[in-house]
Short mmCIF file of C-alpha atoms and ligand atoms in Angstrom, two decimals:
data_model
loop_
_atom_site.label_atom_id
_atom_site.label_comp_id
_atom_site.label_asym_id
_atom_site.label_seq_id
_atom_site.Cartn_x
_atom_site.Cartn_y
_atom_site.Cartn_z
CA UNK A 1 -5.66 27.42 -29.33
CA UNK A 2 -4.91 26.48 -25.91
CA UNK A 3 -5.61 28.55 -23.17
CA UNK A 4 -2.14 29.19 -21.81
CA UNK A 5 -3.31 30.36 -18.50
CA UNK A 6 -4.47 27.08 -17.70
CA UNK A 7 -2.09 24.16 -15.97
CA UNK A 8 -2.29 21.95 -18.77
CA UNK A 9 -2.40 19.07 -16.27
CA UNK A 10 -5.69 18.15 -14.60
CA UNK A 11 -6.64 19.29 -11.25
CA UNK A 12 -7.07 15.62 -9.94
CA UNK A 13 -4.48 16.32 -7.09
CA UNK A 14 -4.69 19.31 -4.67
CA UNK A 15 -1.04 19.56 -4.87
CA UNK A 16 1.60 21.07 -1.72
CA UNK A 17 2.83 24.34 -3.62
CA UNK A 18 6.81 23.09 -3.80
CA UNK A 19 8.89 21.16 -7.09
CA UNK A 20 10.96 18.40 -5.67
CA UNK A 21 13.75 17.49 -8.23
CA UNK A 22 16.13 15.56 -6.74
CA UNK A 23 16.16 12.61 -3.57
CA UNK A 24 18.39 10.23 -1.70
CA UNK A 25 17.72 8.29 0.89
CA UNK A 26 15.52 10.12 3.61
CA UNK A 27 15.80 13.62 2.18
CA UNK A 28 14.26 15.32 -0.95
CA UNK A 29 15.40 18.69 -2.52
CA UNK A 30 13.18 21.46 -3.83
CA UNK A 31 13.92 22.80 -7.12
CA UNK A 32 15.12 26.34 -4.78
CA UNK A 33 17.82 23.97 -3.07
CA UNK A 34 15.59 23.80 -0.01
CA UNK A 35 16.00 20.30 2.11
CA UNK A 36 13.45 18.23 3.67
CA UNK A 37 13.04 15.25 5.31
CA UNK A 38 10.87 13.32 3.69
CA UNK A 39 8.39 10.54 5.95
CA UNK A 40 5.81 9.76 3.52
CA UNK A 41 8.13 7.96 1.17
CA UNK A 42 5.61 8.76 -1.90
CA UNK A 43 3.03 7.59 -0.04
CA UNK A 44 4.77 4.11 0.96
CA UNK A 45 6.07 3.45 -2.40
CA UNK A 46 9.98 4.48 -1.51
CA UNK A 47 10.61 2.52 0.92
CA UNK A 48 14.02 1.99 0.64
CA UNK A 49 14.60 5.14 0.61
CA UNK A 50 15.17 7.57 -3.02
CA UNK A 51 17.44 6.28 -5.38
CA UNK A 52 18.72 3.36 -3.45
CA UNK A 53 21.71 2.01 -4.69
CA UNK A 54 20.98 -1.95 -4.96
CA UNK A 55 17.97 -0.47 -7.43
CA UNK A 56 19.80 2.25 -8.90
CA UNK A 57 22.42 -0.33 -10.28
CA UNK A 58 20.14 -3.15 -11.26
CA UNK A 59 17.84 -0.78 -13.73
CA UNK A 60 20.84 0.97 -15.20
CA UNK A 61 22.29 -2.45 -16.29
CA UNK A 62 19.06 -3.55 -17.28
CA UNK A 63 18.35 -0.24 -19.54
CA UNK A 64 21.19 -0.62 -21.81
CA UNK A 65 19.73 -4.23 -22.64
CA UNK A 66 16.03 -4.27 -22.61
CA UNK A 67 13.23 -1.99 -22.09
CA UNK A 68 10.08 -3.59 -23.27
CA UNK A 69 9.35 -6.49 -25.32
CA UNK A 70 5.41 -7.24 -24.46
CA UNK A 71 4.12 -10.45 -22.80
CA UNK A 72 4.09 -12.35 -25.79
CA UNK A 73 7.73 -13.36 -25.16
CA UNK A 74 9.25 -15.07 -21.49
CA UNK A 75 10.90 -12.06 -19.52
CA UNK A 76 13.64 -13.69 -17.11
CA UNK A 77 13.53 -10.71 -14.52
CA UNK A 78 9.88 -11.37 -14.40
CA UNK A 79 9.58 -15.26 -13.93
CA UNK A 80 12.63 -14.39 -10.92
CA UNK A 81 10.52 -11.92 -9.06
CA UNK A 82 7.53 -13.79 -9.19
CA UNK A 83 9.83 -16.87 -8.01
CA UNK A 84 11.13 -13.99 -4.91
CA UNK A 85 7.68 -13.47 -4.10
CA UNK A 86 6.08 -16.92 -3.92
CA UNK A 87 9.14 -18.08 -2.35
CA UNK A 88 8.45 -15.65 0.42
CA UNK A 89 4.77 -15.68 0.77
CA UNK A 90 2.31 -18.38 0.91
CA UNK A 91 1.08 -17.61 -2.86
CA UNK A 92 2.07 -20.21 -5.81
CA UNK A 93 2.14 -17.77 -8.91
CA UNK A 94 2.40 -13.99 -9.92
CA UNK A 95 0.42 -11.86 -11.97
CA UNK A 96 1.95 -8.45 -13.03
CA UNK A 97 0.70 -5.10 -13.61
CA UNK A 98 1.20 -1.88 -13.34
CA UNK A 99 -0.54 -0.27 -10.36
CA UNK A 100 -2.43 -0.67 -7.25
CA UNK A 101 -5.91 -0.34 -8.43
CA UNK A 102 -4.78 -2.54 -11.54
CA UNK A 103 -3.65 -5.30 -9.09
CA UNK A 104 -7.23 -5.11 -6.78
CA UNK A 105 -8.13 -5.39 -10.60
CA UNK A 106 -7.45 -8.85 -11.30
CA UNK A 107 -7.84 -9.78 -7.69
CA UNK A 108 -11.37 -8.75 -8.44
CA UNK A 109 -10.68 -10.63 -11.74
CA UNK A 110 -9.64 -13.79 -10.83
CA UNK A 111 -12.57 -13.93 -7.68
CA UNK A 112 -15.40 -13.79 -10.02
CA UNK A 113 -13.86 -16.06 -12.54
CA UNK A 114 -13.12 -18.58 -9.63
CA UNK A 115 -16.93 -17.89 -8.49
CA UNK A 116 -18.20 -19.10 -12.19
CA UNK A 117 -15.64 -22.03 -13.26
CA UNK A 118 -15.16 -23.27 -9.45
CA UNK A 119 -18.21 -22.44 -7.98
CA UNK A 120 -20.94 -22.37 -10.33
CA UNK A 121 -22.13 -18.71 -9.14
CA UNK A 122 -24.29 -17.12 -11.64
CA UNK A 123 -23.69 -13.76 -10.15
CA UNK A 124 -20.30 -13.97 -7.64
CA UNK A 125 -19.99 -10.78 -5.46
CA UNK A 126 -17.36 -9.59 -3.37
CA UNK A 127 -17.27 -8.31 0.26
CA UNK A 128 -15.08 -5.33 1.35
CA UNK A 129 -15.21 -3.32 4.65
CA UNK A 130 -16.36 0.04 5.34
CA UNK A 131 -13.30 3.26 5.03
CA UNK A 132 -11.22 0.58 2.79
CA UNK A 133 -9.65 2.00 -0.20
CA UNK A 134 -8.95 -0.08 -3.42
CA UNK A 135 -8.26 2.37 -6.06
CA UNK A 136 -10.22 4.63 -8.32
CA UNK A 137 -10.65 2.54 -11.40
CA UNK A 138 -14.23 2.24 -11.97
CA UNK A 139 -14.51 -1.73 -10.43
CA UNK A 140 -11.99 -0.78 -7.65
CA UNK A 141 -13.65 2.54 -6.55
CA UNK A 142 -17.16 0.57 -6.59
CA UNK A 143 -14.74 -2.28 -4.02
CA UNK A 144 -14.06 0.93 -2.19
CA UNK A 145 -16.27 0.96 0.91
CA UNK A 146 -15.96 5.28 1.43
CA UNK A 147 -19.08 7.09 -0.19
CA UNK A 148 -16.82 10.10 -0.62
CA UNK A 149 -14.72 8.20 -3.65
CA UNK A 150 -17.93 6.65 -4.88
CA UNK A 151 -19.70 10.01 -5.43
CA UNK A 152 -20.43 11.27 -9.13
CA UNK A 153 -19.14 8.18 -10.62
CA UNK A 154 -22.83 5.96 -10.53
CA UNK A 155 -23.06 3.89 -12.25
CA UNK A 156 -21.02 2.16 -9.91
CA UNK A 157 -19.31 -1.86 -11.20
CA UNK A 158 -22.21 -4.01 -9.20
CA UNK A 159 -21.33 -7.04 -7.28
CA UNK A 160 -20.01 -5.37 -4.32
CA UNK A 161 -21.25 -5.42 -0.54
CA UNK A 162 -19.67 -4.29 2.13
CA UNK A 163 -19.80 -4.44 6.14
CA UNK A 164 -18.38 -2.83 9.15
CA UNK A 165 -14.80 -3.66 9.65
CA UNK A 166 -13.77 -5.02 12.93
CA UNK A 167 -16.96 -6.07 13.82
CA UNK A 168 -18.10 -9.16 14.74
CA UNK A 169 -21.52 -9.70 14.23
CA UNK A 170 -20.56 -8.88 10.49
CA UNK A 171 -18.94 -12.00 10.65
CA UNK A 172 -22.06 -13.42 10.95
CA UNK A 173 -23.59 -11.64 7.81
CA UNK A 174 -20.78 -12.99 5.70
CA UNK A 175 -22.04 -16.29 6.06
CA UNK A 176 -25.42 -15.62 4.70
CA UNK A 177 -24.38 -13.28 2.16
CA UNK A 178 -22.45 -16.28 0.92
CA UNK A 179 -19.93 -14.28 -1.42
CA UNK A 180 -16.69 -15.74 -3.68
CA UNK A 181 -14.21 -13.19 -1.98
CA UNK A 182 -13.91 -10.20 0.84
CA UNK A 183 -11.02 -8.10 -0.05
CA UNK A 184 -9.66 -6.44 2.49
CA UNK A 185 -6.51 -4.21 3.84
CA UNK A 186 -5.34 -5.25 7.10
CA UNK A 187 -4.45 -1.70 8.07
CA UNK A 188 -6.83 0.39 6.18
CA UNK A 189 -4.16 3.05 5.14
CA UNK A 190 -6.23 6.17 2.91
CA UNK A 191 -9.11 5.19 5.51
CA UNK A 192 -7.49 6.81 8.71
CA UNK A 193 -4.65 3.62 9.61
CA UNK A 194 -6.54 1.37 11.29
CA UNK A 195 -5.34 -1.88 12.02
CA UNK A 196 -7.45 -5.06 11.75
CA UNK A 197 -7.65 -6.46 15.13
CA UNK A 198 -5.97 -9.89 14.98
CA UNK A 199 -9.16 -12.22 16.48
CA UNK A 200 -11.63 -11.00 14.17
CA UNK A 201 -8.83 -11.59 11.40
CA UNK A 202 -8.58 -15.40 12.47
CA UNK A 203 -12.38 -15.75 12.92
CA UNK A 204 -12.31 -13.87 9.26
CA UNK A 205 -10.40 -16.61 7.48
CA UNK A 206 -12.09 -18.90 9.66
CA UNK A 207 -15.39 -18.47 7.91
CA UNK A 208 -13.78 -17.99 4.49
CA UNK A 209 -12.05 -21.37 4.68
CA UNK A 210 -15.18 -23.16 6.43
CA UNK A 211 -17.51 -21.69 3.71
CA UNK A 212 -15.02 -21.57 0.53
CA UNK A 213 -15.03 -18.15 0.83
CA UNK A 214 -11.66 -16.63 -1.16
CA UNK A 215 -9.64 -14.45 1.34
CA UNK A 216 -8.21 -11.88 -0.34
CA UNK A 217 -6.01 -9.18 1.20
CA UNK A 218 -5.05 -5.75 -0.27
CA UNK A 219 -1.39 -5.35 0.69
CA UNK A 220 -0.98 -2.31 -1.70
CA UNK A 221 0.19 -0.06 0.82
CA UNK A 222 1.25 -2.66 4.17
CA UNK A 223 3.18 -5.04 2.24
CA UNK A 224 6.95 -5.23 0.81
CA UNK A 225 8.29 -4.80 4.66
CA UNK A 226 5.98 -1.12 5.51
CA UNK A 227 4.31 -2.94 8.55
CA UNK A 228 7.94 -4.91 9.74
CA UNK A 229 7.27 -8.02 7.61
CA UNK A 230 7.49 -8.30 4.38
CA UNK A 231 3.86 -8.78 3.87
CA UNK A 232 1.06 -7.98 6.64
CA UNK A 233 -0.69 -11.12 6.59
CA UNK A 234 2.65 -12.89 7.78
CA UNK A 235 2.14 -10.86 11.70
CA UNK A 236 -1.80 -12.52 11.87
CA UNK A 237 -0.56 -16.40 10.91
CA UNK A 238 -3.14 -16.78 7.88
CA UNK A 239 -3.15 -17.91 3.99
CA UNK A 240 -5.00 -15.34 1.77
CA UNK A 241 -5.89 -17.02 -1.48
CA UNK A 242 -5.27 -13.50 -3.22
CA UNK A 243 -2.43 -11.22 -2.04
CA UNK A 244 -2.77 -7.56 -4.00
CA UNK A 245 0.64 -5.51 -3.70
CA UNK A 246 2.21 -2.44 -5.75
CA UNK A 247 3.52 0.82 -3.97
CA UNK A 248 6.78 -0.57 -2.32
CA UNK A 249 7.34 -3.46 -4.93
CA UNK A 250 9.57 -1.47 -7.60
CA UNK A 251 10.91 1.32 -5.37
CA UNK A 252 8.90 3.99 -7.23
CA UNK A 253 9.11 2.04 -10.83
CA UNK A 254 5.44 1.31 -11.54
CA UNK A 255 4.38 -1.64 -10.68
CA UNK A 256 1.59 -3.79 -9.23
CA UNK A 257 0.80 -7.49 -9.32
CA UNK A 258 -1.35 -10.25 -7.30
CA UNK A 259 -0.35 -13.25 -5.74
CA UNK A 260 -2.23 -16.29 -5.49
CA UNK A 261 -2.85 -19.87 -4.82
CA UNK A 262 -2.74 -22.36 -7.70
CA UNK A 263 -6.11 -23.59 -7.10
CA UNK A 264 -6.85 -19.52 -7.92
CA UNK A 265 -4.12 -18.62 -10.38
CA UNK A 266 -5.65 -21.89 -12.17
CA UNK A 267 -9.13 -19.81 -13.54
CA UNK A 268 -6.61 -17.74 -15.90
CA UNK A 269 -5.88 -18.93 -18.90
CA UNK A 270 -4.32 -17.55 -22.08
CA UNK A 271 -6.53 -15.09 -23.35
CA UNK A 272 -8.41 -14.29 -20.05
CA UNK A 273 -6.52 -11.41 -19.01
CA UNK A 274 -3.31 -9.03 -19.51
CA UNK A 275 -1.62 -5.89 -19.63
CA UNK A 276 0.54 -4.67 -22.58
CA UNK A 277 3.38 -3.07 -20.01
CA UNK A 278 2.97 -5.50 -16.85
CA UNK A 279 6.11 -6.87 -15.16
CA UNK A 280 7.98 -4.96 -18.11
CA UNK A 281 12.02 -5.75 -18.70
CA UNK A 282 12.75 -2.28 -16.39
CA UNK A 283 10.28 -2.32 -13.66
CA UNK A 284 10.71 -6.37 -12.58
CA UNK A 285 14.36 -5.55 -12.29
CA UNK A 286 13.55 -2.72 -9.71
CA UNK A 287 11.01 -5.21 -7.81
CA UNK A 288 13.52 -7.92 -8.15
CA UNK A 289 16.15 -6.01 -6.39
CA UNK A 290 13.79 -4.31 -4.13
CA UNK A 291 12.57 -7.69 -2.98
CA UNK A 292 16.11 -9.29 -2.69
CA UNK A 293 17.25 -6.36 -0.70
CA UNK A 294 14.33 -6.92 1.47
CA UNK A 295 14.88 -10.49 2.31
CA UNK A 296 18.54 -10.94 1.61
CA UNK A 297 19.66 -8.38 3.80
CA UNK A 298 19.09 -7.63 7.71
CA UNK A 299 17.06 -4.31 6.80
CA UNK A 300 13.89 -5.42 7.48
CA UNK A 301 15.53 -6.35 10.74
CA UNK A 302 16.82 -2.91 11.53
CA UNK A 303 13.60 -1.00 10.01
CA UNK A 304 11.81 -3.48 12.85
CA UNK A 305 14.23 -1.94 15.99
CA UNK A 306 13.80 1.73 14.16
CA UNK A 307 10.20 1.42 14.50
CA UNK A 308 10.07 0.40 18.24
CA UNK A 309 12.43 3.64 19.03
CA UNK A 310 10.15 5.71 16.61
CA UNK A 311 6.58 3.97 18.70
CA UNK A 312 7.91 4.95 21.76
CA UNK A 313 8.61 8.25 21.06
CA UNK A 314 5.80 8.89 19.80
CA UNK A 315 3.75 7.15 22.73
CA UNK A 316 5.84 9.76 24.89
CA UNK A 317 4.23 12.44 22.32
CA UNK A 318 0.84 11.53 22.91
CA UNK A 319 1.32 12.05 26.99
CA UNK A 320 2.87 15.44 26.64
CA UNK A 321 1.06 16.97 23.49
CA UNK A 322 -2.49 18.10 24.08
CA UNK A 323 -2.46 18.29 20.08
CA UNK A 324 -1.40 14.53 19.79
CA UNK A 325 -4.62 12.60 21.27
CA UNK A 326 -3.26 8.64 19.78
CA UNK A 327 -0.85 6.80 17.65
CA UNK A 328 -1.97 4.07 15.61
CA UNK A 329 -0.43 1.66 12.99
CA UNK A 330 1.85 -1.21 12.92
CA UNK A 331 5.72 -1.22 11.87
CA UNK A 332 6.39 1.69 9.79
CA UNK A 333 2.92 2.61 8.59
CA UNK A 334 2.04 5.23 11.59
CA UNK A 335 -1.00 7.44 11.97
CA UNK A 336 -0.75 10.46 14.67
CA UNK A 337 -4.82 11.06 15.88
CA UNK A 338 -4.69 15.16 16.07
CA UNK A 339 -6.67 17.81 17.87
CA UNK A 340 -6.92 19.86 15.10
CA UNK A 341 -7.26 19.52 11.12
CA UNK A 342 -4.31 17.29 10.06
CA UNK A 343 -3.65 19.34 6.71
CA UNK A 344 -2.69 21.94 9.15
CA UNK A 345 -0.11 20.54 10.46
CA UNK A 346 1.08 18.63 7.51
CA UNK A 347 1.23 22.57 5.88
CA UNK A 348 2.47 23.65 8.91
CA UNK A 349 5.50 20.91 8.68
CA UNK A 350 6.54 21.74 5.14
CA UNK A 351 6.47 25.12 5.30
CA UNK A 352 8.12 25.68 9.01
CA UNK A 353 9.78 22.66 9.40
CA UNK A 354 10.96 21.15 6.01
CA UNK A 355 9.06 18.02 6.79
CA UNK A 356 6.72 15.63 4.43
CA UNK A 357 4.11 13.90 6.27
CA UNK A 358 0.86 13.36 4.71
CA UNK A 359 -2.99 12.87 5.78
CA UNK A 360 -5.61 9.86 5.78
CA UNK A 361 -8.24 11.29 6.80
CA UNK A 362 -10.05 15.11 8.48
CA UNK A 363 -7.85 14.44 11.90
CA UNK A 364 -5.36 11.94 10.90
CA UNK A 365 -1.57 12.55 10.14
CA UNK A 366 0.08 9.25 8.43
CA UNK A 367 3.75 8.80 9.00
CA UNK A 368 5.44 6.63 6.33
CA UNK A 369 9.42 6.78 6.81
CA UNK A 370 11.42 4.92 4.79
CA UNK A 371 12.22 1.39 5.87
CA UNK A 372 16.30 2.76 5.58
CA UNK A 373 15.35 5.47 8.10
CA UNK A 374 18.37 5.98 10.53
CA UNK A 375 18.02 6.57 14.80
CA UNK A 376 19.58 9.76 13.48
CA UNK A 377 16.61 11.11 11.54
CA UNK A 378 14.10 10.00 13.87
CA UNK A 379 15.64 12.41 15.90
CA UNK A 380 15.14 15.35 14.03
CA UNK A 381 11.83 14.30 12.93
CA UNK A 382 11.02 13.83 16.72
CA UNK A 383 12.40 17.32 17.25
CA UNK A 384 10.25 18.93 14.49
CA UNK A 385 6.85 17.23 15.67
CA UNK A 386 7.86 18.91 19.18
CA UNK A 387 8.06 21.90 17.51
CA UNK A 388 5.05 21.07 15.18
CA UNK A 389 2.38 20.30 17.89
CA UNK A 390 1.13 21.82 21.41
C1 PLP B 401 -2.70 3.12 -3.00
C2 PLP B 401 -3.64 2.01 -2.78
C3 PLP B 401 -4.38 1.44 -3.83
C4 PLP B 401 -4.34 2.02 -5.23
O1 PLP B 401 -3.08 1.96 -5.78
P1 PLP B 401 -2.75 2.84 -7.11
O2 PLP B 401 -1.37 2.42 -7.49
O3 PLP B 401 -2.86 4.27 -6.72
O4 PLP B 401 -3.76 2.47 -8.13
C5 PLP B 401 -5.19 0.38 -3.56
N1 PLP B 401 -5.28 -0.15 -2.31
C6 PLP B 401 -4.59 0.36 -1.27
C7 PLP B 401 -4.70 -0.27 0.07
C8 PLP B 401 -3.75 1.45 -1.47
O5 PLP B 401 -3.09 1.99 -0.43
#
């Protein structure tokens, strides 16, 4: 007999004590009617906002037709998104799955596959950074250079290394460590948003490309528009061989996929790898209007002149709050450097204020509006972070 006293769902999350039910937009409501306006976006996953109409639309059509029908057959939404995204990155074909850490997944795939057919590696490894986060599969928490999501799960996947991120003389290393991939985030999001600096970047793909080295960039949480392009790469003018994306892609329908060269996508063959649900008759639709909405439409545009009234607000902020000490980020992916402990003031904005931000990281409030985000409700988000800090 189950013990009723228990929540029947693990305790993997320390969960905010409030039941959201219903969302549009900016705003959220609490299953007691209770409003707030909600800046983390489900952790950067709505980014056009809840229930946006273009997506709304598209998956309703699409659920009276077809849910699922396995990979074993063509899916038409799916060969048009992946035609969306190569069309707007610098990546020739798509992979689909169904999460983040499923995407770094066959990123991490596809590398050491590349490393053995290409290469001739016996043993390919991969190079991440320090504070990154990849996921908490067992191969993606063992990419994940942050003992704290490593602990208790050794065993850890082997053929990993890491090195200090933003540093130079780990440029150096790289080339004697002589690895198939680094995988990297350009803003490390979970690891306290910090943005890659753009010269190390280019020196980065310099080596990769001098010393066929895959570059391989986690765009799980910056891409599909969050940092003002549609993927972050595009602001640093390089070519990852591997792009990794979910969050944003299906506007909260789950989905993840990779993007990648041909000379990559080329190691997979039938047989090599899958996933029963991936780029599914329901969630491509949501990515495929998610992504035309993105890059049909002059909203990336206007999220771009929302953030620059949003940055200099908050700049203002950091001169006349003792509590605020920096702002950090790029686009709409925004971390506020506190005085204090950041779940503090995170509790202190739901509960007071009606507000969801979120943490990443001991001292670090992160700041993910939606993309749709009006000059309006940067106001009154302005106006409760006044009220929120010293
Ligand atoms: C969220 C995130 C992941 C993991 O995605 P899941 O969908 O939670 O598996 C991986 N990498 C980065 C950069 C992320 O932000």
């Amino acid at each position: 007999m189950s013990n009723q006293s228990v929540n029947p769902v693990m305790h993997t999350y320390g969960r905010f004590p409030i039941t959201l039910v219903e969302g549009k937009g900016s705003y959220v409501w609490d299953d007691e009617g209770e409003k707030y306006l909600d800046y983390s976006s489900g952790i950067a996953t709505c980014n056009l906002g809840h229930v946006p109409e273009v997506v709304e639309k598209a998956v309703q059509e699409q659920l009276s037709k077809l849910w699922h029908c396995s990979n074993l057959y063509h899916i038409p939404t799916q060969e048009r998104l992946a035609e969306a995204l190569t069309k707007n990155s610098c990546g020739d074909q798509v992979f689909f799955c169904n999460s983040g850490a499923e995407a770094n997944e066959a990123a991490i795939k596809i590398a050491k596959k590349y490393g053995h057919d290409v290469l001739g590696q016996e043993a390919p490894t991969i190079i991440t950074f320090n504070n990154s986060f990849h996921g908490r599969t067992m191969a993606t928490l063992s990419a994940t250079g942050q003992k704290k999501i490593q602990d208790g799960f050794a065993p850890l996947t082997p053929g990993f290394d890491y090195l200090p991120f933003n540093d130079y003389q780990a440029l150096e290393k790289l080339k004697e460590k002589k690895p198939v991939a680094v995988l990297l985030e350009l803003v490390q999001g979970e690891g306290g948003v910090i943005p890659a600096d753009l010269t190390w970047v280019k020196q980065l793909e310099a080596i990769c490309k001098e010393h066929d080295i895959l570059l391989m960039i986690d765009e799980i949480q910056t891409g599909i528009g969050r940092t003002g392009k549609l993927f972050a790469y595009q602001h640093y003018g390089i070519e990852p061989d591997v792009i990794s994306i979910a969050k944003g892609l299906g506007s909260g329908f789950p989905i993840g996929a990779i993007i990648a060269k041909e000379y990559v996508a080329n190691v997979f063959s039938p047989g090599t790898h899958g996933s029963t649900f991936g780029g599914n008759p329901i969630v491509t639709t949501a990515g495929l209007a998610t992504i035309n909405h993105l890059t049909q439409t002059n909203v990336l545009e206007e999220a771009n002149e929302i953030a620059e009234y949003l940055w200099a607000k908050l700049e203002q902020l950091v001169s006349d709050k003792q509590e605020i000490k920096s702002v950090r980020g790029k686009g709409l992916l925004i971390g506020l450097e506190t005085e204090g402990k950041a779940i503090d003031y995170v509790n202190k904005a739901r509960e007071e204020h009606q507000l969801l931000i979120i943490v990443a990281g001991p001292q670090i409030v992160r700041i993910l509006p939606p993309l749709t985000t009006t000059k309006e409700e940067v106001d009154e988000f302005i106006g409760k972070i006044n009220k929120i800090f010293q």
